[in-house]
Coordinates of C-alpha atoms in Angstrom, one line a residue:
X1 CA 0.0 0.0 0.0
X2 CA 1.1 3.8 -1.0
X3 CA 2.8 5.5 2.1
X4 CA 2.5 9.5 2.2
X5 CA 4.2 12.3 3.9
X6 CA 2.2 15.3 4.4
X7 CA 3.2 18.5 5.6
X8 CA 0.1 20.9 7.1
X9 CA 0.6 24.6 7.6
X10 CA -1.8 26.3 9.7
X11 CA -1.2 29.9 10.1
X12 CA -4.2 30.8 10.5
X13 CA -4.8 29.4 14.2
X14 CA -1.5 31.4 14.8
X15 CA -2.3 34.7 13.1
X16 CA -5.9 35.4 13.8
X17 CA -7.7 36.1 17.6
X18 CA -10.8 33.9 17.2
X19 CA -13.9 35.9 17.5
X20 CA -15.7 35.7 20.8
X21 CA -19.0 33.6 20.9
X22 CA -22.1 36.4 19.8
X23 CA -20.0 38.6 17.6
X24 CA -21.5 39.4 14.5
X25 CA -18.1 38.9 12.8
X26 CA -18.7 34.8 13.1
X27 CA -21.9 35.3 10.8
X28 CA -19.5 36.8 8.2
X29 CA -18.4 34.1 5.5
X30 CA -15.4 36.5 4.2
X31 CA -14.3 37.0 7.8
X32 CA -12.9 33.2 8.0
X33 CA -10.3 34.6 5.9
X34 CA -9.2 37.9 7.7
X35 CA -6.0 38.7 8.0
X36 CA -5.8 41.3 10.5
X37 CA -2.5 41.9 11.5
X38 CA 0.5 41.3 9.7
X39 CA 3.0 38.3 11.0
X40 CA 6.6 38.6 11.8
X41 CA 8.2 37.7 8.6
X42 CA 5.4 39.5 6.4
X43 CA 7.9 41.1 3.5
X44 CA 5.3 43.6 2.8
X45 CA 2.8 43.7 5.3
X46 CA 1.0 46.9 3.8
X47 CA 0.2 45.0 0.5
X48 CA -1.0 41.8 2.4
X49 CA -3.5 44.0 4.2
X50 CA -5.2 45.5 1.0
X51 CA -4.8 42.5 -0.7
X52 CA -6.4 40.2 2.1
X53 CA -9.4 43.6 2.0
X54 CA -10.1 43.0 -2.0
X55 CA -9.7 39.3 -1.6
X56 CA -12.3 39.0 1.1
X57 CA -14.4 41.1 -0.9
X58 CA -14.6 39.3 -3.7
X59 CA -15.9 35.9 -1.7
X60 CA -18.4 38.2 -0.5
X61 CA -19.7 38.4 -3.6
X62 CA -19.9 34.5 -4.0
X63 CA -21.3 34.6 -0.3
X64 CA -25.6 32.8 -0.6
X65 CA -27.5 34.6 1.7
X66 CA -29.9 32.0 3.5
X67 CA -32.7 32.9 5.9
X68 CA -34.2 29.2 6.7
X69 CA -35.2 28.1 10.1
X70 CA -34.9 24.6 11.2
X71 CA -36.8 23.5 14.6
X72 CA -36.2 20.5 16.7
X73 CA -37.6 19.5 20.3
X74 CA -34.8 21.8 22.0
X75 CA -33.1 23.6 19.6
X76 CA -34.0 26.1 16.1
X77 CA -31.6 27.1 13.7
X78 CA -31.2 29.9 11.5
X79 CA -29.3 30.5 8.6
X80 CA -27.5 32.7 7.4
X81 CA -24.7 32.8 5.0
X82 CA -23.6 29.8 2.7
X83 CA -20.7 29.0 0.3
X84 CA -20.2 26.0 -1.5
X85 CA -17.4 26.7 -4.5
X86 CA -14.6 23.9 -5.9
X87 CA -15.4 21.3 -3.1
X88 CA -14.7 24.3 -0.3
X89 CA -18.2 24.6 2.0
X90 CA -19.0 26.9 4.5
X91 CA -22.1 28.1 6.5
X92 CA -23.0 30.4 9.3
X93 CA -25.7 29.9 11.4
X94 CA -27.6 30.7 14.8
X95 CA -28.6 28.5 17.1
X96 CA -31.1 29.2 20.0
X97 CA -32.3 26.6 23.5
X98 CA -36.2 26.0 23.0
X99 CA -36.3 24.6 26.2
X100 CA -36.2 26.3 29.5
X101 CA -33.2 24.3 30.8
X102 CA -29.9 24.9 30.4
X103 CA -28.4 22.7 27.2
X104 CA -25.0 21.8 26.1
X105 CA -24.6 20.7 22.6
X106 CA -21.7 18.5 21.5
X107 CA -20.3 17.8 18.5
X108 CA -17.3 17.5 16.6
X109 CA -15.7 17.8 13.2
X110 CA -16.4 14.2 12.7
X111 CA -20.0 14.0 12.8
X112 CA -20.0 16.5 9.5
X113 CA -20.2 15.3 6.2
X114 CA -21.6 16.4 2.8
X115 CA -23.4 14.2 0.8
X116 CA -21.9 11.1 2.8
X117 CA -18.5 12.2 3.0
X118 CA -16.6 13.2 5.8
X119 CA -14.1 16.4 5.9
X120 CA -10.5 16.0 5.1
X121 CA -9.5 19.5 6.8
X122 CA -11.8 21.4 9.2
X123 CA -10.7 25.1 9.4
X124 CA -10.1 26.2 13.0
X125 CA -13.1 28.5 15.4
X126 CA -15.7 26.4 14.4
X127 CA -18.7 25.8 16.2
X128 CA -19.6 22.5 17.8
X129 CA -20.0 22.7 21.2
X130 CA -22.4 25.1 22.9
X131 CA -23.8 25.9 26.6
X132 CA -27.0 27.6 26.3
X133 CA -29.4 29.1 29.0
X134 CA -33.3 29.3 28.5
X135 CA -33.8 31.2 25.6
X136 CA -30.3 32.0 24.4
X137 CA -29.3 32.6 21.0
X138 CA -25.6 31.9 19.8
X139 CA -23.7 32.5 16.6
X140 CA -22.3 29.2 14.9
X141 CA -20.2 28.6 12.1
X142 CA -18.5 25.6 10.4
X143 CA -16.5 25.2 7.3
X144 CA -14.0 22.5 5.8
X145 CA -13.2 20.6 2.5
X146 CA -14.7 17.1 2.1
X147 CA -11.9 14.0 1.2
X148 CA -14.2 13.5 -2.0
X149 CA -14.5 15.6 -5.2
X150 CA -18.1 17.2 -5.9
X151 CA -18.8 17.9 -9.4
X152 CA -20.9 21.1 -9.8
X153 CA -24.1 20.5 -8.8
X154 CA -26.9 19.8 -5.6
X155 CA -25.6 18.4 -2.2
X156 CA -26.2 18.5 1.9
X157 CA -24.3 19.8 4.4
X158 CA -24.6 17.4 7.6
X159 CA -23.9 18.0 11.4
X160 CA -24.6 15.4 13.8
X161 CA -25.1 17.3 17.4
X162 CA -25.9 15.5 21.0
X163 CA -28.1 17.8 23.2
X164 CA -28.4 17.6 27.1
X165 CA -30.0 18.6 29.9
X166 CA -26.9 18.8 32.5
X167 CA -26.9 18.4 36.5
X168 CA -25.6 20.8 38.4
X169 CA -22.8 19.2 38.4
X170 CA -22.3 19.0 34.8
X171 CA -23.5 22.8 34.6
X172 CA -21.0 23.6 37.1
X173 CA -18.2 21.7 34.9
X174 CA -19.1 23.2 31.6
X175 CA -19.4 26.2 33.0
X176 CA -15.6 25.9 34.4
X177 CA -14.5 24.8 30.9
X178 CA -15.8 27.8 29.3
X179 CA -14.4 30.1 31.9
X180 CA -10.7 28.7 30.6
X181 CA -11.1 27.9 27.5
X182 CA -11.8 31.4 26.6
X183 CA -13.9 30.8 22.8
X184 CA -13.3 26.9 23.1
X185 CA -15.8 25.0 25.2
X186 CA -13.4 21.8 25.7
X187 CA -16.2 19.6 27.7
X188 CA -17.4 16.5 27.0
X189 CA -20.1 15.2 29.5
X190 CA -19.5 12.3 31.8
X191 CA -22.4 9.9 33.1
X192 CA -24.1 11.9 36.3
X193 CA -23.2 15.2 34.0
X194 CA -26.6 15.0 32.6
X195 CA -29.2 13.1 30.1
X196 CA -29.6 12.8 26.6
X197 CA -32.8 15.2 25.1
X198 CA -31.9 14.2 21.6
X199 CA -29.6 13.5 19.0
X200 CA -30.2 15.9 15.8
X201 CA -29.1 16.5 12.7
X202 CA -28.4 19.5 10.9
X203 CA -29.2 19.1 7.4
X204 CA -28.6 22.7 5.1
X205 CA -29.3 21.9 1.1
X206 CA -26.1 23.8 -1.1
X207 CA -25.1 23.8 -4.2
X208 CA -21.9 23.3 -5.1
X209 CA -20.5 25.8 -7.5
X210 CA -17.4 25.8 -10.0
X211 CA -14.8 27.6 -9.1
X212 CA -13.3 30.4 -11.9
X213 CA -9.9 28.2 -12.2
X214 CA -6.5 30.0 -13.2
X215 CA -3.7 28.0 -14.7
X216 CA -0.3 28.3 -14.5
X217 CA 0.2 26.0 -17.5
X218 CA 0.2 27.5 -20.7
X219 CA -2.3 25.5 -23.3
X220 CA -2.3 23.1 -20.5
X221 CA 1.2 21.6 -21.3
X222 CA 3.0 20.4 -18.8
X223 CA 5.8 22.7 -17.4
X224 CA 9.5 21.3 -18.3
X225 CA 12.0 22.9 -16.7
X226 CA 15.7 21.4 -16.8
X227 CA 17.2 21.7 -13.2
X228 CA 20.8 21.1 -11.4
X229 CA 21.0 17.1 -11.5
X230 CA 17.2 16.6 -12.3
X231 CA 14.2 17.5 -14.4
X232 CA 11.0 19.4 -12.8
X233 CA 8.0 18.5 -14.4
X234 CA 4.4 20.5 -13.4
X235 CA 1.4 19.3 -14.3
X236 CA -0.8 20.8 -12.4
X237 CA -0.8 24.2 -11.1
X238 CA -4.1 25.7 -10.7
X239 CA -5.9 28.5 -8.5
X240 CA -9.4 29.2 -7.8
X241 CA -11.1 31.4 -5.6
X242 CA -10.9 28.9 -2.8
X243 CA -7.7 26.2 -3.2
X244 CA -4.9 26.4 -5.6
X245 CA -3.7 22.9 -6.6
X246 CA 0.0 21.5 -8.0
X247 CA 1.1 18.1 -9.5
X248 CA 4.8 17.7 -10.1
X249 CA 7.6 15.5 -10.5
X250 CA 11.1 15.3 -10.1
X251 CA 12.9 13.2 -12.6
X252 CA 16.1 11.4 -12.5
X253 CA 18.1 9.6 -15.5
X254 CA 18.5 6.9 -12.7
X255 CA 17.7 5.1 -9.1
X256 CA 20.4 5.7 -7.6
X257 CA 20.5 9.0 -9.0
X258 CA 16.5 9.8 -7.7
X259 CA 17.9 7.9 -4.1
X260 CA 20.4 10.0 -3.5
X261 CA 18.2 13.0 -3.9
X262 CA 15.4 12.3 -1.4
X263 CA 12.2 14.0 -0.9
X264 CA 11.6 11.7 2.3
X265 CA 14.0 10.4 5.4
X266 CA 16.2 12.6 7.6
X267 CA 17.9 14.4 4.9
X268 CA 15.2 15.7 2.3
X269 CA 13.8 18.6 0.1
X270 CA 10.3 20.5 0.5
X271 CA 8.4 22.7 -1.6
X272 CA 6.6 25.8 0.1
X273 CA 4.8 28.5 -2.3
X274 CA 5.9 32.2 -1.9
X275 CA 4.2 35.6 -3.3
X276 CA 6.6 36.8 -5.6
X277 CA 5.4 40.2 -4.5
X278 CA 6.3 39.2 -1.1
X279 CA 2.9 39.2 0.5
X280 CA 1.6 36.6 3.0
X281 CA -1.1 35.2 1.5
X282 CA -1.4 31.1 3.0
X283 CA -3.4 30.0 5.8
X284 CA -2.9 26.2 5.5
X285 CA -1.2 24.0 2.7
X286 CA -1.2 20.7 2.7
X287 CA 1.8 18.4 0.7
X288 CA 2.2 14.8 0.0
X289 CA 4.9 12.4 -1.3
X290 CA 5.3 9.5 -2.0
X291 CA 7.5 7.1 0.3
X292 CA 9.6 5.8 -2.5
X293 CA 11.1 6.7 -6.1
X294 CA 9.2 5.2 -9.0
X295 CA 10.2 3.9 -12.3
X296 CA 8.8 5.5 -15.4
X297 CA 8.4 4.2 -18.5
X298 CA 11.7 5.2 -20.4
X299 CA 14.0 3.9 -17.4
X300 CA 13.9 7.1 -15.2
X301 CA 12.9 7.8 -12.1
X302 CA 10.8 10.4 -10.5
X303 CA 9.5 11.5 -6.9
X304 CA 6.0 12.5 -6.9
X305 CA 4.7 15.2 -5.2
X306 CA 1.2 16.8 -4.9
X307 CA 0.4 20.0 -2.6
X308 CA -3.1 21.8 -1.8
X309 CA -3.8 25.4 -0.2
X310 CA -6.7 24.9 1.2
X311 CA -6.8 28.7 2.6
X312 CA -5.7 31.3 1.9
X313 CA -5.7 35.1 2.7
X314 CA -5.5 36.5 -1.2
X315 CA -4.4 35.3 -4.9
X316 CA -1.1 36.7 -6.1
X317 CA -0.9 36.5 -10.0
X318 CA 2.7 35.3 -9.3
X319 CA 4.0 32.7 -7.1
X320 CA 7.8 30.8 -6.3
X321 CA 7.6 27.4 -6.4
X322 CA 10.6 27.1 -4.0
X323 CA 12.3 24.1 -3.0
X324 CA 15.3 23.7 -0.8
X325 CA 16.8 21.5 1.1
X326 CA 16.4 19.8 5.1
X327 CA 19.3 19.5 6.5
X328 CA 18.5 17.2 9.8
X329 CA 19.2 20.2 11.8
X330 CA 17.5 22.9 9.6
X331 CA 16.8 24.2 6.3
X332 CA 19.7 25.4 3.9
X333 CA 18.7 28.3 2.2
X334 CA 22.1 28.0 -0.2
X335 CA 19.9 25.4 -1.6
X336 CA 16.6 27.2 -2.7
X337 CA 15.9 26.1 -6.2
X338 CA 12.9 28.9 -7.5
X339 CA 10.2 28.4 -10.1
X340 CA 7.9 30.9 -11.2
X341 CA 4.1 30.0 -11.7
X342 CA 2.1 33.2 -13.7
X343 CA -1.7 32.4 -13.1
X344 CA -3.7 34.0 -15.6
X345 CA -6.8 33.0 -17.7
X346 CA -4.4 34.3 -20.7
X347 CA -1.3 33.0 -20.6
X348 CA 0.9 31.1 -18.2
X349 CA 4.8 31.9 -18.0
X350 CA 7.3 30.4 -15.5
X351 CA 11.2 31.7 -14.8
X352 CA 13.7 29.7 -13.0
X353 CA 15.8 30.9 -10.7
X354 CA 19.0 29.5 -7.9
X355 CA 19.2 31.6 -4.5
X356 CA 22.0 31.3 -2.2
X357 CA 20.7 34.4 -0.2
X358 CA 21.2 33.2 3.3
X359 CA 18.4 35.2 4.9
X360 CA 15.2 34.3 2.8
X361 CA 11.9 33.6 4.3
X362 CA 8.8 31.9 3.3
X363 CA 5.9 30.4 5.3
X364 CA 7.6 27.5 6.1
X365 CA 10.1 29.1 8.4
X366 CA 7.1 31.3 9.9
X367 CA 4.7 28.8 11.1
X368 CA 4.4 25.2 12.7
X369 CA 5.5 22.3 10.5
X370 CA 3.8 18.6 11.5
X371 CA 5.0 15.3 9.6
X372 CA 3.0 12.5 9.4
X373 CA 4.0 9.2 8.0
X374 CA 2.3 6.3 6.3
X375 CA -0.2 4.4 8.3
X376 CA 1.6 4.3 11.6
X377 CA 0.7 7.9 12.1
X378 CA 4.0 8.8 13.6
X379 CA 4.5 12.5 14.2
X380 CA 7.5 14.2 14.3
X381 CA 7.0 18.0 15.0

């Protein structure tokens, strides 16, 4: 079975204060892409401002208003906003206690699904959990990419919640919870906590909508680009308003050429994506690899790799494909090996480029980098 690496940036849960429960901002579709205040390491902090402003705009403009209400024993639901573009789906809601007891509703990101299918990557400050009084109305919000591809067309947005009536004890705990964990209620009741009203599901219709894709890839061709002891090969590079996507591969004239040049193991090279403009402008990407070289047809070899930003806080026309080396203590920015990816409707260009500028940086060096490998889920961090 096919072993993968995958490398998950999440600047977002590092860049952004969550909004507080009740805010208006959570209702807000756009607003799950603010970037408010620039991060050490922003090269031009000033331009990743107005270009986060105009990109947010524009998804406002995708944004589906909604104003259905759903009604169970204990709870009613209200909608408000809805996006469902290029597999990305997102909704706001509010959520009120029918009841005149005191509810906590639990949930998690695996109890959502659209049409069957469970999310692959959850974005962070969503709404599963929430302590209610008699009468209280909360703002909710949840939004994610499914592990399945939806072609254009109808679907249903799922969420499975637990509602119940807690003891005082259980008040008294959840109550506690929320106290510390500030916008995260991290409580999950225990038997004597409380009873089971109902189990619900949250059912919203959307339809999903194709994105306005821009390549990189001129006429579609494949991008060939000779490099120092290998040859890069793009296949896919491809932005839309919600994801951009990339296909590549790394070829070698032999195996032991392709082994001694790993993209895996202690020693190993990585790709991150950098505005050429300098901007900041990922929240999370997401890259995978396979565990071993493969033979190709005409006797070379190739690594394959395949990478997905899965937010992001605007679209730069212009983008580095950088890759550089891991070291086993660090990364060696002598190394950096720089592609240039043009999106445009038009035409697609690309430029190569070797740095040996000591002092680069791109969003790998700013943010958290978690490994995960092959089935064993082992973690190195």
């Amino acid at each position: 079975m096919r072993k993968w690496i995958a490398t998950l940036l999440m600047l977002a849960l590092v860049a952004i204060p969550a909004w507080a429960e009740g805010e208006s901002g959570i209702l807000d579709i756009e607003n799950i892409f603010l970037y408010e205040t620039a991060v050490e390491g922003d090269q031009n902090p000033e331009k990743s401002l107005a270009a986060n402003a105009a990109y947010r705009a524009k998804l406002a403009s995708l944004v589906e208003k909604l104003d259905d209400v759903y009604e169970t024993e204990t709870l009613s639901f209200h909608t408000k906003q809805a996006l469902a573009v290029d597999d990305f789906t997102a909704l706001t809601w509010q959520v009120t206690n029918r009841t005149d007891k005191t509810l906590f509703v639990d949930g998690s990101d695996f109890d959502v699904d659209f049409e069957g299918v469970e999310y692959d990557l959850c974005g962070g400050r969503n709404q599963y959990k929430y302590l209610l009084a008699p009468g209280e109305t909360v703002d909710a919000r949840f939004h994610g990419v499914p592990f399945g591809h939806f072609e254009p067309g109808e679907g249903t947005l799922r969420q499975k919640l637990t509602v119940y009536a807690l003891t005082e004890e259980g008040l008294q705990k959840a109550e506690k919870a929320r106290r510390e964990g500030g916008n995260e209620l991290d409580f999950n009741p225990e038997d004597g906590d409380g009873e089971v009203l109902e189990k619900v599901t949250f059912a919203v219709p959307l339809t999903m909508k194709k994105g306005e894709t821009r390549s990189a890839l001129k006429d579609g061709q494949p991008l060939v680009v000779p490099m120092d002891g290998y040859e890069l090969r793009v296949s896919q590079a491809e932005m839309s308003e919600v994801a951009m996507r990339l296909k590549l591969e790394r070829v070698y004239p032999t195996k032991e050429a392709a082994e001694a040049d790993p993209g895996v193991g202690e020693k190993y090279w990585a790709y991150s994506l950098v505005a050429v403009d300098g901007t900041t402008w990922i929240q999370a990407y997401y890259g995978m690899i396979s565990d071993n070289a493969e033979e190709n047809p005409d006797g070379t070899w190739s690594w394959h790799y395949e990478g997905q930003v899965y937010y992001m806080f605007s679209q730069p026309d212009e983008v580095w494909l950088r890759s550089r080396d891991f070291t086993g203590s660090g990364y060696d920015d002598s190394t950096i090996e720089d592609v240039k990816l043009t999106f445009s409707e038009e035409k697609a260009d690309w430029q190569t480029r070797v740095s040996v500028i000591a002092c680069l940086r791109d969003a790998i060096k700013r943010v958290p980098q978690m490994v995960y490998r092959g089935e064993n889920n082992e973690r190195a961090i």
